[in-house]
Short mmCIF file of C-alpha atoms in Angstrom, two decimals:
data_model
loop_
_atom_site.label_atom_id
_atom_site.label_comp_id
_atom_site.label_asym_id
_atom_site.label_seq_id
_atom_site.Cartn_x
_atom_site.Cartn_y
_atom_site.Cartn_z
CA UNK I 50 0.00 0.00 0.00
CA UNK I 51 1.50 3.31 -1.09
CA UNK I 52 0.05 5.51 1.65
CA UNK I 53 -1.76 5.10 4.94
CA UNK I 54 -5.55 5.10 4.78
CA UNK I 55 -6.90 6.07 8.17
CA UNK I 56 -10.40 7.25 8.99
CA UNK I 57 -13.86 6.88 7.53
CA UNK I 58 -16.79 9.22 7.08
CA UNK I 59 -19.54 8.71 9.64
CA UNK I 60 -22.43 6.60 8.40
CA UNK I 61 -20.41 4.89 5.69
CA UNK I 62 -18.91 1.41 5.39
CA UNK I 63 -15.77 0.74 3.35
CA UNK I 64 -13.22 -2.02 3.82
CA UNK I 65 -9.52 -1.97 2.92
CA UNK I 66 -6.75 -4.56 2.85
CA UNK I 67 -4.82 -4.84 6.08
CA UNK I 68 -2.11 -2.20 6.44
CA UNK I 69 0.76 -2.91 8.88
CA UNK I 70 0.89 0.83 9.53
CA UNK I 71 -2.39 0.50 11.42
CA UNK I 72 -0.46 -1.38 14.09
CA UNK I 73 2.08 1.46 14.25
CA UNK I 74 -0.69 4.04 14.67
CA UNK I 75 -2.33 1.84 17.32
CA UNK I 76 0.96 1.55 19.25
CA UNK I 77 1.37 5.33 19.20
CA UNK I 78 -2.21 5.79 20.41
CA UNK I 79 -1.68 3.27 23.20
CA UNK I 80 1.41 5.19 24.38
CA UNK I 81 -0.62 8.41 24.43
CA UNK I 82 -3.49 6.76 26.32
CA UNK I 83 -1.14 5.25 28.89
CA UNK I 84 0.17 8.71 29.69
CA UNK I 85 -3.38 9.94 30.28
CA UNK I 86 -4.88 6.95 32.10
CA UNK I 87 -1.84 6.21 34.27
CA UNK I 88 -2.63 3.64 36.96
CA UNK I 89 -6.33 3.82 36.13
CA UNK I 90 -5.63 1.47 33.21
CA UNK I 91 -4.44 -2.05 33.97
CA UNK I 92 -3.85 -2.83 30.29
CA UNK I 93 -4.40 -1.21 26.87
CA UNK I 94 -4.49 -3.24 23.65
CA UNK I 95 -5.14 -2.87 19.93
CA UNK I 96 -8.30 -4.85 19.07
CA UNK I 97 -10.90 -5.03 16.34
CA UNK I 98 -10.45 -5.84 12.66
CA UNK I 99 -7.42 -3.57 12.13
CA UNK I 100 -5.64 -5.82 14.66
CA UNK I 101 -6.40 -8.97 12.63
CA UNK I 102 -3.62 -9.23 10.09
CA UNK I 103 -5.26 -11.44 7.45
CA UNK I 104 -8.57 -9.65 6.76
CA UNK I 105 -9.95 -6.45 5.32
CA UNK I 106 -11.12 -3.81 7.78
CA UNK I 107 -12.64 -0.39 8.08
CA UNK I 108 -9.68 2.01 8.48
CA UNK I 109 -10.66 2.88 12.05
CA UNK I 110 -8.38 1.89 14.93
CA UNK I 111 -10.10 0.15 17.86
CA UNK I 112 -8.35 0.27 21.23
CA UNK I 113 -9.54 -1.56 24.35
CA UNK I 114 -8.63 0.03 27.69
CA UNK I 115 -9.01 -2.26 30.71
CA UNK I 116 -9.56 -0.19 33.85
CA UNK I 117 -9.98 -0.86 37.56
CA UNK I 118 -13.24 1.09 37.84
CA UNK I 119 -15.28 3.59 35.85
CA UNK I 120 -15.35 6.28 38.54
CA UNK I 121 -11.66 7.05 37.95
CA UNK I 122 -12.30 7.30 34.21
CA UNK I 123 -14.88 10.03 34.79
CA UNK I 124 -12.19 12.08 36.54
CA UNK I 125 -9.85 11.98 33.53
CA UNK I 126 -12.51 12.45 30.84
CA UNK I 127 -11.77 16.21 30.55
CA UNK I 128 -8.09 15.39 29.87
CA UNK I 129 -9.07 12.76 27.31
CA UNK I 130 -11.32 15.20 25.48
CA UNK I 131 -8.62 17.89 25.43
CA UNK I 132 -6.39 15.28 23.77
CA UNK I 133 -8.98 14.57 21.09
CA UNK I 134 -10.70 11.51 22.60
CA UNK I 135 -14.34 12.61 22.70
CA UNK I 136 -16.79 10.75 24.95
CA UNK I 137 -19.74 9.40 22.98
CA UNK I 138 -23.23 8.37 24.03
CA UNK I 139 -23.20 4.59 23.88
CA UNK I 140 -26.08 2.32 24.96
CA UNK I 141 -23.89 -0.54 26.07
CA UNK I 142 -23.67 -1.95 29.59
CA UNK I 143 -20.18 -2.27 30.95
CA UNK I 144 -18.44 -0.01 28.43
CA UNK I 145 -17.53 3.65 27.93
CA UNK I 146 -16.86 4.79 24.37
CA UNK I 147 -14.53 7.57 23.20
CA UNK I 148 -13.75 8.51 19.61
CA UNK I 149 -11.25 10.58 17.61
CA UNK I 150 -12.74 12.47 14.73
CA UNK I 151 -14.95 15.26 13.49
CA UNK I 152 -18.40 15.12 15.05
CA UNK I 153 -19.29 18.67 14.08
CA UNK I 154 -20.95 17.45 10.87
CA UNK I 155 -22.82 14.28 9.87
CA UNK I 156 -20.16 13.17 7.39
CA UNK I 157 -17.14 13.96 9.58
CA UNK I 158 -14.22 11.54 9.47
CA UNK I 159 -13.59 9.25 12.49
CA UNK I 160 -10.20 7.60 12.96
CA UNK I 161 -10.28 5.86 16.35
CA UNK I 162 -12.70 4.21 18.78
CA UNK I 163 -11.54 3.76 22.38
CA UNK I 164 -13.52 1.10 24.26
CA UNK I 165 -13.12 1.44 28.03
CA UNK I 166 -14.11 -1.72 29.91
CA UNK I 167 -13.36 -3.27 33.28
CA UNK I 168 -10.14 -5.24 33.09
CA UNK I 169 -10.64 -9.01 32.98
CA UNK I 170 -14.38 -8.51 32.50
CA UNK I 171 -16.19 -10.51 29.83
CA UNK I 172 -16.04 -7.43 27.59
CA UNK I 173 -12.26 -7.21 27.91
CA UNK I 174 -11.79 -10.95 27.37
CA UNK I 175 -14.06 -10.97 24.32
CA UNK I 176 -12.06 -8.21 22.62
CA UNK I 177 -8.73 -9.93 23.24
CA UNK I 178 -9.85 -13.51 22.61
CA UNK I 179 -11.59 -12.63 19.34
CA UNK I 180 -8.47 -10.91 18.03
CA UNK I 181 -6.10 -13.66 19.16
CA UNK I 182 -8.30 -16.46 17.85
CA UNK I 183 -8.71 -14.87 14.42
CA UNK I 184 -4.96 -14.22 14.19
CA UNK I 185 -4.23 -17.90 14.85
CA UNK I 186 -7.18 -19.45 13.00
CA UNK I 187 -7.24 -18.22 9.41
CA UNK I 188 -10.44 -20.09 8.52
CA UNK I 189 -12.36 -18.25 11.26
CA UNK I 190 -10.85 -14.94 10.17
CA UNK I 191 -11.86 -15.57 6.55
CA UNK I 192 -15.39 -16.52 7.61
CA UNK I 193 -15.63 -13.23 9.50
CA UNK I 194 -14.20 -11.30 6.55
CA UNK I 195 -16.68 -12.87 4.13
CA UNK I 196 -19.62 -11.65 6.23
CA UNK I 197 -18.04 -8.20 6.61
CA UNK I 198 -17.54 -7.84 2.87
CA UNK I 199 -21.10 -8.85 2.06
CA UNK I 200 -22.52 -6.42 4.61
CA UNK I 201 -20.23 -3.61 3.45
CA UNK I 202 -21.42 -4.11 -0.12
CA UNK I 203 -25.07 -4.08 0.98
CA UNK I 204 -24.73 -1.09 3.35
CA UNK I 205 -22.24 1.39 1.92
CA UNK I 206 -24.38 4.18 3.41
CA UNK I 207 -25.52 3.08 6.87
CA UNK I 208 -26.32 5.76 9.51
CA UNK I 209 -24.75 4.68 12.77
CA UNK I 210 -23.55 1.56 10.90
CA UNK I 211 -26.50 -0.15 12.60
CA UNK I 212 -27.26 -2.66 9.82
CA UNK I 213 -23.57 -3.48 9.38
CA UNK I 214 -23.07 -4.09 13.10
CA UNK I 215 -26.29 -6.08 13.52
CA UNK I 216 -25.41 -8.26 10.55
CA UNK I 217 -22.08 -9.24 12.10
CA UNK I 218 -23.56 -10.24 15.46
CA UNK I 219 -24.22 -13.91 14.77
CA UNK I 220 -20.81 -14.68 13.21
CA UNK I 221 -19.04 -12.81 16.03
CA UNK I 222 -20.89 -14.88 18.62
CA UNK I 223 -20.05 -18.08 16.76
CA UNK I 224 -16.35 -17.21 16.67
CA UNK I 225 -16.36 -16.07 20.30
CA UNK I 226 -17.73 -19.45 21.41
CA UNK I 227 -14.86 -21.19 19.61
CA UNK I 228 -12.40 -18.64 20.96
CA UNK I 229 -13.54 -19.34 24.49
CA UNK I 230 -12.83 -23.07 24.19
CA UNK I 231 -9.50 -22.32 22.53
CA UNK I 232 -8.52 -19.88 25.31
CA UNK I 233 -9.54 -22.45 27.92
CA UNK I 234 -7.24 -25.10 26.42
CA UNK I 235 -4.42 -22.57 25.96
CA UNK I 236 -4.65 -21.42 29.57
CA UNK I 237 -4.86 -25.01 30.77
CA UNK I 238 -1.53 -25.74 29.08
CA UNK I 239 0.17 -22.60 30.32
CA UNK I 240 -1.29 -22.73 33.83
CA UNK I 241 -2.44 -19.12 33.72
CA UNK I 242 -5.86 -19.58 35.31
CA UNK I 243 -4.89 -17.95 38.60
CA UNK I 244 -3.65 -14.77 36.96
CA UNK I 245 -6.58 -14.63 34.53
CA UNK I 246 -9.46 -14.98 36.99
CA UNK I 247 -10.54 -11.72 38.51
CA UNK I 248 -13.93 -10.10 39.08
CA UNK I 249 -14.63 -6.43 39.84
CA UNK I 250 -16.93 -7.69 42.59
CA UNK I 251 -18.06 -11.10 43.83
CA UNK I 252 -20.71 -12.20 46.34
CA UNK I 253 -20.54 -15.56 48.10
CA UNK I 254 -23.53 -16.86 50.09
CA UNK I 255 -23.16 -19.85 52.41
CA UNK I 256 -26.26 -21.83 53.40
CA UNK I 257 -25.14 -22.18 57.01
CA UNK I 258 -28.41 -23.34 58.55
CA UNK I 259 -30.99 -23.73 55.79
CA UNK I 260 -34.60 -22.70 56.29
CA UNK I 261 -37.42 -23.53 58.73
CA UNK I 262 -39.98 -23.53 55.90
CA UNK I 263 -40.64 -25.85 52.99
CA UNK I 264 -42.26 -23.31 50.68
CA UNK I 265 -44.00 -24.67 47.61
CA UNK I 266 -43.15 -21.51 45.65
CA UNK I 267 -39.42 -21.33 46.50
CA UNK I 268 -37.27 -20.91 43.41
CA UNK I 269 -34.24 -22.07 45.40
CA UNK I 270 -35.79 -25.48 45.90
CA UNK I 271 -35.92 -27.54 49.08
CA UNK I 272 -32.79 -29.21 50.41
CA UNK I 273 -31.71 -30.61 53.81
CA UNK I 274 -30.69 -28.07 56.45
CA UNK I 275 -27.15 -27.99 57.75
CA UNK I 276 -25.46 -26.42 60.76
CA UNK I 277 -22.18 -24.78 59.79
CA UNK I 278 -20.09 -22.54 62.01
CA UNK I 279 -18.12 -19.30 61.98
CA UNK I 280 -14.96 -21.01 60.76
CA UNK I 281 -16.82 -22.31 57.71
CA UNK I 282 -17.85 -18.76 56.82
CA UNK I 283 -14.29 -17.56 57.19
CA UNK I 284 -13.09 -20.41 54.97
CA UNK I 285 -15.59 -19.32 52.30
CA UNK I 286 -14.32 -15.74 52.39
CA UNK I 287 -10.65 -16.65 52.18
CA UNK I 288 -11.29 -19.09 49.33
CA UNK I 289 -12.85 -16.42 47.09
CA UNK I 290 -10.86 -13.39 48.24
CA UNK I 291 -7.89 -13.77 45.82
CA UNK I 292 -10.23 -13.44 42.84
CA UNK I 293 -11.81 -10.05 43.52
CA UNK I 294 -11.08 -6.65 45.03
CA UNK I 295 -14.64 -6.32 46.30
CA UNK I 296 -15.90 -9.40 48.14
CA UNK I 297 -19.31 -9.58 49.83
CA UNK I 298 -19.99 -12.49 52.19
CA UNK I 299 -23.42 -13.66 53.39
CA UNK I 300 -24.15 -16.43 55.89
CA UNK I 301 -27.40 -17.47 54.18
CA UNK I 302 -29.26 -17.65 50.90
CA UNK I 303 -32.52 -19.28 51.95
CA UNK I 304 -33.49 -17.78 55.34
CA UNK I 305 -31.68 -14.82 56.93
CA UNK I 306 -30.99 -14.79 60.66
CA UNK I 307 -32.24 -18.36 61.19
CA UNK I 308 -29.49 -19.27 63.65
CA UNK I 309 -29.50 -18.15 67.31
CA UNK I 310 -26.15 -16.34 66.87
CA UNK I 311 -27.56 -14.14 64.07
CA UNK I 312 -26.15 -10.94 65.61
CA UNK I 313 -22.65 -12.38 65.74
CA UNK I 314 -22.88 -13.60 62.14
CA UNK I 315 -24.01 -10.16 60.98
CA UNK I 316 -20.83 -8.68 62.46
CA UNK I 317 -18.68 -11.39 60.87
CA UNK I 318 -20.30 -10.77 57.47
CA UNK I 319 -19.37 -7.10 57.76
CA UNK I 320 -15.85 -7.96 58.88
CA UNK I 321 -15.26 -10.33 55.95
CA UNK I 322 -16.89 -8.13 53.27
CA UNK I 323 -14.93 -5.38 51.56
CA UNK I 324 -18.03 -3.20 51.21
CA UNK I 325 -19.31 -2.67 54.73
CA UNK I 326 -23.07 -2.62 54.34
CA UNK I 327 -24.82 -0.34 56.81
CA UNK I 328 -28.36 -1.71 56.58
CA UNK I 329 -29.87 -5.17 56.80
CA UNK I 330 -31.65 -6.81 53.87
CA UNK I 331 -35.36 -5.97 53.67
CA UNK I 332 -35.95 -9.70 54.03
CA UNK I 333 -36.34 -11.08 57.52
CA UNK I 334 -36.89 -14.34 59.35
CA UNK I 335 -40.52 -14.52 60.47
CA UNK I 336 -39.61 -17.74 62.26
CA UNK I 337 -36.91 -15.92 64.27
CA UNK I 338 -39.12 -12.89 65.01
CA UNK I 339 -41.90 -15.11 66.37
CA UNK I 340 -39.48 -16.67 68.86
CA UNK I 341 -36.99 -13.93 69.73
CA UNK I 342 -38.30 -10.64 71.18
CA UNK I 343 -34.92 -8.98 70.55
CA UNK I 344 -34.94 -9.64 66.80
CA UNK I 345 -37.23 -6.92 65.44
CA UNK I 346 -35.74 -4.18 67.69
CA UNK I 347 -32.31 -5.30 66.47
CA UNK I 348 -33.46 -4.90 62.86
CA UNK I 349 -34.65 -1.41 63.73
CA UNK I 350 -31.25 -0.60 65.25
CA UNK I 351 -29.64 -1.48 61.91
CA UNK I 352 -31.69 1.20 60.17
CA UNK I 353 -34.34 -0.99 58.57
CA UNK I 354 -37.32 1.03 57.32
CA UNK I 355 -39.35 -1.78 55.72
CA UNK I 356 -39.50 -5.57 55.86
CA UNK I 357 -41.16 -7.99 53.50
CA UNK I 358 -43.47 -10.82 54.55
CA UNK I 359 -45.25 -13.31 52.30
CA UNK I 360 -48.89 -14.42 52.20
CA UNK I 361 -50.78 -16.74 49.88
CA UNK I 362 -54.27 -15.84 51.05
CA UNK I 363 -55.73 -16.71 54.43
CA UNK I 364 -54.53 -19.10 57.13
CA UNK I 365 -55.11 -22.39 55.30
CA UNK I 366 -53.48 -21.37 52.01
CA UNK I 367 -50.54 -19.58 53.65
CA UNK I 368 -49.75 -22.52 55.94
CA UNK I 369 -50.03 -24.91 52.99
CA UNK I 370 -47.72 -22.96 50.69
CA UNK I 371 -45.24 -22.09 53.46
CA UNK I 372 -45.09 -25.77 54.34
CA UNK I 373 -45.44 -25.15 58.04
CA UNK I 374 -48.47 -25.22 60.35
CA UNK I 375 -48.92 -21.96 62.22
CA UNK I 376 -46.97 -19.85 59.71
CA UNK I 377 -49.94 -17.53 59.01
CA UNK I 378 -50.51 -16.71 62.67
CA UNK I 379 -46.79 -16.03 63.12
CA UNK I 380 -46.80 -13.65 60.13
CA UNK I 381 -49.73 -11.67 61.60
CA UNK I 382 -47.92 -11.41 64.92
CA UNK I 383 -44.70 -10.30 63.22
CA UNK I 384 -46.57 -7.58 61.29
CA UNK I 385 -47.68 -6.21 64.67
CA UNK I 386 -44.09 -6.34 65.93
CA UNK I 387 -42.85 -4.44 62.88
CA UNK I 388 -45.45 -1.71 63.28
CA UNK I 389 -44.65 -1.37 67.00
CA UNK I 390 -40.99 -0.85 66.00
CA UNK I 391 -42.06 1.64 63.28
CA UNK I 392 -40.81 -0.65 60.53
CA UNK I 393 -43.23 -0.73 57.60
CA UNK I 394 -44.46 -4.21 56.62
CA UNK I 395 -44.50 -4.92 52.88
CA UNK I 396 -46.80 -7.79 51.97
CA UNK I 397 -45.84 -9.98 49.03
CA UNK I 398 -48.69 -12.16 47.72
CA UNK I 399 -47.91 -15.08 45.43
CA UNK I 400 -50.82 -16.22 43.28
CA UNK I 401 -51.71 -19.34 41.36
CA UNK I 402 -55.01 -20.53 39.96
CA UNK I 403 -55.87 -22.33 43.20
CA UNK I 404 -55.50 -19.38 45.60
CA UNK I 405 -56.85 -16.40 43.63
CA UNK I 406 -60.28 -16.82 45.21
CA UNK I 407 -58.65 -16.58 48.64
CA UNK I 408 -57.00 -13.20 48.00
CA UNK I 409 -59.96 -11.31 49.41
CA UNK I 410 -58.84 -12.54 52.84
CA UNK I 411 -55.62 -10.52 52.37
CA UNK I 412 -57.68 -7.43 51.54
CA UNK I 413 -59.75 -8.03 54.68
CA UNK I 414 -56.58 -8.40 56.75
CA UNK I 415 -55.11 -5.13 55.44
CA UNK I 416 -58.31 -3.31 56.33
CA UNK I 417 -58.80 -4.98 59.72
CA UNK I 418 -55.22 -4.19 60.77
CA UNK I 419 -55.53 -0.63 59.35
CA UNK I 420 -52.07 -1.01 57.80
CA UNK I 421 -52.27 2.08 55.58
CA UNK I 422 -53.37 4.27 58.47
CA UNK I 423 -50.93 2.88 61.04
CA UNK I 424 -47.92 3.23 58.71
CA UNK I 425 -48.89 6.70 57.43
CA UNK I 426 -46.31 8.52 59.55
CA UNK I 427 -43.50 6.02 59.10
CA UNK I 428 -40.51 6.74 56.84
CA UNK I 429 -42.00 4.39 54.23
CA UNK I 430 -45.74 3.94 53.54
CA UNK I 431 -47.40 0.54 53.69
CA UNK I 432 -47.23 -1.40 50.44
CA UNK I 433 -48.32 -4.73 49.01
CA UNK I 434 -48.01 -6.46 45.67
CA UNK I 435 -49.24 -9.51 43.82
CA UNK I 436 -47.13 -11.65 41.49
CA UNK I 437 -46.56 -15.31 40.69
CA UNK I 438 -42.81 -15.59 40.87
CA UNK I 439 -40.53 -17.54 38.57
CA UNK I 440 -40.99 -21.12 37.40
CA UNK I 441 -37.93 -22.91 38.76
CA UNK I 442 -37.14 -24.83 41.89
CA UNK I 443 -40.29 -25.77 43.80
CA UNK I 444 -42.27 -23.25 41.76
CA UNK I 445 -41.69 -25.29 38.60
CA UNK I 446 -43.92 -27.96 40.13
CA UNK I 447 -46.74 -25.40 40.05
CA UNK I 448 -46.53 -24.91 36.28
CA UNK I 449 -49.95 -26.50 35.70
CA UNK I 450 -51.66 -23.90 37.90
CA UNK I 451 -49.83 -20.77 36.70
CA UNK I 452 -52.19 -17.92 36.02
CA UNK I 453 -53.55 -16.87 32.63
CA UNK I 454 -54.88 -13.45 31.53
CA UNK I 455 -58.41 -14.59 32.37
CA UNK I 456 -57.39 -15.52 35.92
CA UNK I 457 -56.17 -11.98 36.57
CA UNK I 458 -59.75 -10.75 36.33
CA UNK I 459 -60.38 -12.35 39.73
CA UNK I 460 -57.72 -10.40 41.64
CA UNK I 461 -59.35 -7.96 44.10
CA UNK I 462 -59.22 -4.30 42.94
CA UNK I 463 -57.37 -3.11 46.06
CA UNK I 464 -54.51 -5.56 45.45
CA UNK I 465 -54.35 -4.47 41.81
CA UNK I 466 -54.05 -0.85 42.98
CA UNK I 467 -51.24 -1.69 45.40
CA UNK I 468 -49.41 -3.76 42.77
CA UNK I 469 -49.55 -1.06 40.10
CA UNK I 470 -48.04 1.40 42.55
CA UNK I 471 -45.33 -1.03 43.69
CA UNK I 472 -44.21 -1.97 40.17
CA UNK I 473 -44.85 1.51 38.76
CA UNK I 474 -47.09 0.10 36.03
CA UNK I 475 -50.25 1.37 34.38
CA UNK I 476 -51.52 -2.03 33.29
CA UNK I 477 -51.89 -4.88 35.79
CA UNK I 478 -51.31 -7.53 33.10
CA UNK I 479 -47.84 -6.05 32.38
CA UNK I 480 -46.69 -7.25 35.81
CA UNK I 481 -47.23 -10.84 34.69
CA UNK I 482 -45.62 -10.60 31.24
CA UNK I 483 -46.96 -12.41 28.20
CA UNK I 484 -48.60 -15.75 27.55
CA UNK I 485 -46.37 -18.71 26.81
CA UNK I 486 -48.04 -18.89 23.39
CA UNK I 487 -46.96 -15.30 22.62
CA UNK I 488 -43.42 -15.85 23.91
CA UNK I 489 -43.03 -19.02 21.83
CA UNK I 490 -44.20 -17.21 18.71
CA UNK I 491 -41.76 -14.35 19.36
CA UNK I 492 -38.75 -16.46 20.23
CA UNK I 493 -39.04 -19.63 18.13
CA UNK I 494 -36.97 -18.12 15.31
CA UNK I 495 -34.39 -16.44 17.54
CA UNK I 496 -30.68 -17.10 17.01
CA UNK I 497 -29.90 -15.38 20.32
CA UNK I 498 -27.58 -17.02 22.82
CA UNK I 499 -28.28 -16.27 26.50
CA UNK I 500 -24.91 -16.54 28.18
CA UNK I 501 -24.82 -16.94 31.95
CA UNK I 502 -21.60 -15.13 32.86
CA UNK I 503 -21.51 -11.75 34.57
CA UNK I 504 -18.58 -9.64 35.74
CA UNK I 505 -20.14 -9.30 39.20
CA UNK I 506 -21.30 -12.84 40.02
CA UNK I 507 -23.06 -14.19 43.07
CA UNK I 508 -22.46 -17.79 44.09
CA UNK I 509 -24.56 -20.02 46.33
CA UNK I 510 -22.63 -22.51 48.45
CA UNK I 511 -24.66 -25.25 50.14
CA UNK I 512 -23.99 -27.01 53.44
CA UNK I 513 -21.68 -29.49 51.69
CA UNK I 514 -19.77 -26.63 49.95
CA UNK I 515 -21.14 -27.37 46.49
CA UNK I 516 -21.14 -24.14 44.48
CA UNK I 517 -23.82 -22.85 42.08
CA UNK I 518 -24.25 -19.56 40.21
CA UNK I 519 -27.11 -17.31 41.32
CA UNK I 520 -29.11 -17.73 38.12
CA UNK I 521 -31.82 -20.24 38.93
CA UNK I 522 -32.42 -23.05 41.40
CA UNK I 523 -29.21 -24.72 42.61
CA UNK I 524 -29.28 -28.15 41.01
CA UNK I 525 -26.90 -30.78 39.66
CA UNK I 526 -27.20 -29.24 36.20
CA UNK I 527 -25.76 -25.95 37.47
CA UNK I 528 -23.12 -27.42 39.78
CA UNK I 529 -19.71 -25.74 39.33
CA UNK I 530 -17.77 -27.91 41.75
CA UNK I 531 -17.04 -28.26 45.43
CA UNK I 532 -15.25 -25.45 47.22
CA UNK I 533 -13.36 -27.79 49.56
CA UNK I 534 -12.39 -30.63 47.25
CA UNK I 535 -11.96 -28.64 44.01
CA UNK I 536 -10.98 -25.20 45.32
CA UNK I 537 -12.24 -21.76 44.32
CA UNK I 538 -9.96 -21.48 41.28
CA UNK I 539 -11.41 -24.59 39.65
CA UNK I 540 -14.97 -23.60 40.56
CA UNK I 541 -14.52 -20.15 39.02
CA UNK I 542 -12.86 -21.61 35.94
CA UNK I 543 -15.89 -23.88 35.48
CA UNK I 544 -18.11 -20.80 35.75
CA UNK I 545 -16.10 -18.72 33.29
CA UNK I 546 -15.90 -21.52 30.73
CA UNK I 547 -19.53 -22.68 31.07
CA UNK I 548 -18.64 -26.18 32.19
CA UNK I 549 -21.91 -27.05 33.95
CA UNK I 550 -24.52 -28.70 31.68
CA UNK I 551 -27.00 -25.83 32.07
CA UNK I 552 -24.47 -23.06 31.44
CA UNK I 553 -23.23 -24.93 28.39
CA UNK I 554 -26.78 -25.01 27.02
CA UNK I 555 -27.20 -21.28 27.59
CA UNK I 556 -23.90 -20.58 25.87
CA UNK I 557 -24.24 -22.86 22.85
CA UNK I 558 -27.91 -23.45 22.01
CA UNK I 559 -30.00 -20.82 20.23
CA UNK I 560 -33.07 -19.61 22.09
CA UNK I 561 -35.23 -20.60 19.12
CA UNK I 562 -34.08 -24.22 19.31
CA UNK I 563 -34.82 -24.35 23.04
CA UNK I 564 -38.29 -22.90 22.49
CA UNK I 565 -39.09 -25.33 19.68
CA UNK I 566 -37.99 -28.30 21.81
CA UNK I 567 -39.65 -27.41 25.11
CA UNK I 568 -42.13 -24.56 24.67
CA UNK I 569 -45.92 -24.97 24.58
CA UNK I 570 -47.18 -22.96 21.59
CA UNK I 571 -50.81 -23.20 22.81
CA UNK I 572 -50.35 -22.29 26.47
CA UNK I 573 -52.02 -19.21 27.99
CA UNK I 574 -49.84 -19.32 31.11
CA UNK I 575 -48.16 -16.01 31.88
CA UNK I 576 -44.41 -15.48 32.16
CA UNK I 577 -41.94 -12.64 32.11
CA UNK I 578 -39.39 -13.07 29.32
CA UNK I 579 -36.50 -13.78 31.71
CA UNK I 580 -38.44 -16.24 33.88
CA UNK I 581 -39.65 -18.11 30.82
CA UNK I 582 -36.15 -18.53 29.40
CA UNK I 583 -34.87 -19.80 32.76
CA UNK I 584 -37.76 -22.26 32.91
CA UNK I 585 -37.07 -23.48 29.37
CA UNK I 586 -33.33 -23.86 29.90
CA UNK I 587 -33.91 -26.09 32.95
CA UNK I 588 -36.50 -28.05 31.00
CA UNK I 589 -34.19 -28.35 27.98
CA UNK I 590 -31.36 -29.78 30.10
CA UNK I 591 -33.77 -32.41 31.41
CA UNK I 592 -34.87 -33.03 27.82
CA UNK I 593 -31.26 -33.65 26.73
CA UNK I 594 -30.71 -36.10 29.58
CA UNK I 595 -33.63 -38.20 28.37
CA UNK I 596 -32.45 -38.41 24.75
#
C-alpha cells in the first residue's frame, strides 16, 4: 500500500486490505493513552479488525482500555477530550466509548474508537480472545471477513452503521464461542488460570443453617438443612478473596438470621466483606421474630425502614404454601411487631389458579389491621403487591396452575391498585408478562444465545460446599464444583468456561431451538421473558438427559 488510509466518514462502510501501519498508529495511540490513564488502566491493547492481520477492515483503529473502575475514568474524561478523545453516548452496559474524529458534521471523518471496559471482565476478554483467535485461525478470520464484505457491499451508506453491526452479530458470537474453548485449552496448558481470573466484585452466600420452611413456591428449591459454624464462613471468604477486590460475604441464601447467633454472624459478614453494608436486607426471618423478642428491635437498630413478609391468602393457604403449620398466625404477629418498631411491613402475595379466590382474605386483613393508616407517619408507607414468581425450583412444580390473563380478572381491585403502585405500572397484566403462546411465537426463530456469565457474580454454596451460580435453582445441572475438594480457582474456571450442563446449554444453544424443543405454543400461562427462558433452559437440560 503506497500511503496510509486512516479514517472513515460517519455513516459509511468501506473495507480496505490490512495495512501494517495501522499497528504502528495503534501503538502510538496506546502510548498516548497510557500517559493519560496512568494507573487507572491495567492494560491497553489494539483490538478489532485492524488488529487482525489477514482480513480487510474499516480504516478505524479500535483500542480496548481495561480499567480498575469507571469512577476514575470520569475524573480523567476532561483530559481525554482535550487530547482529542471525545466521549460518545453509547447504549452498552459495561463499556464507555470515546472517539477521535470530526463530530461537528454528519459526514465527519472518524479515525479511532476507544472502548473502556473493566479489566478481565467478559467485555475485555471478548475483545482480546476474538483478536487472538482470528490471528491464529485463518479459517475463522476468513469466515468473518466474508460476512463483513457482504454487509459492506449491501450497506455502503448506513447511519450509525447499525445494519452493518447487527449483521455481524451472529458470526461474532459463533467465533467467540470457539475462541472461548481455545482460550480455555491454551490457559490449561500454560497454567495461567490464577492470573486470569478476577472479578470487579463477587458475592458468596453460604447456606449455614438452611430454612425452617418448605415453601412450595421457592425458586431455590428444598434441600436438607445444615449447621455450619463461623470457621466455615471464614473459609468461604478466604477461598474467594484472591479473585476479587470487592468481596461480599453472606451467611445465608434461603433464610436470613435463622441461627440463634444471628447478631454475631451479621458482624462477621461485615468484617469479611470489603463493602461494609450499613443496613440489613429488607428480608427477615418470620420464624426468628416469632421466637426472639430482641430480633425486630435489632433490625430497627440497623436502620431498617421496611421488611417484606409473604402471604398466599388466608390461614389455610398460607400454611399450605409455606409448608409449616402456624406460619400464618406467626406472620400476623410479626406484622404487629414491625409496626410497633415503626418498621413498615411490605406484603408480598404469590398467586396461582388455586389461591386467587382466597386473595380477598388478604384485603380483609389489610383493612382490619388498618395497615395504611398505622404506617402513614413512618418513613416508608405501607405497600403490598401480587405476582406469581418464577418457574424454577419448587415453583416449577406449580406450572400446571400458573395464572392466565383470564385468571387476573379475579384479583381484588385493592390488590391491583397496590401492585400497580409497587411496580410503577399502568396495566396490571404487564406485571405478569406475556402468555407462553406469545413468547413461543416471538422467540421460536431467535438465534440469540443467553450466556450466563456476569462480571459481578453471586455464588450459592450449600452445606456441603457445592457451588452454584445465582441464576436459577441450585441443582446438579448448574453445579460448578465443590469449594473444599476442588478449590475456588477450579470452581470459578468452570463458571467462566460454562462447564456445567445448564451453562453450556445457555452458551451454545440458540433460544429458538430451546423454544421449539420445550415450549408450549398453545399455552395461555403467563411469564416474564427472563423467567420463561430460565424455565425453558432447565426443562431443555432435562430433555437432553432423556435423549
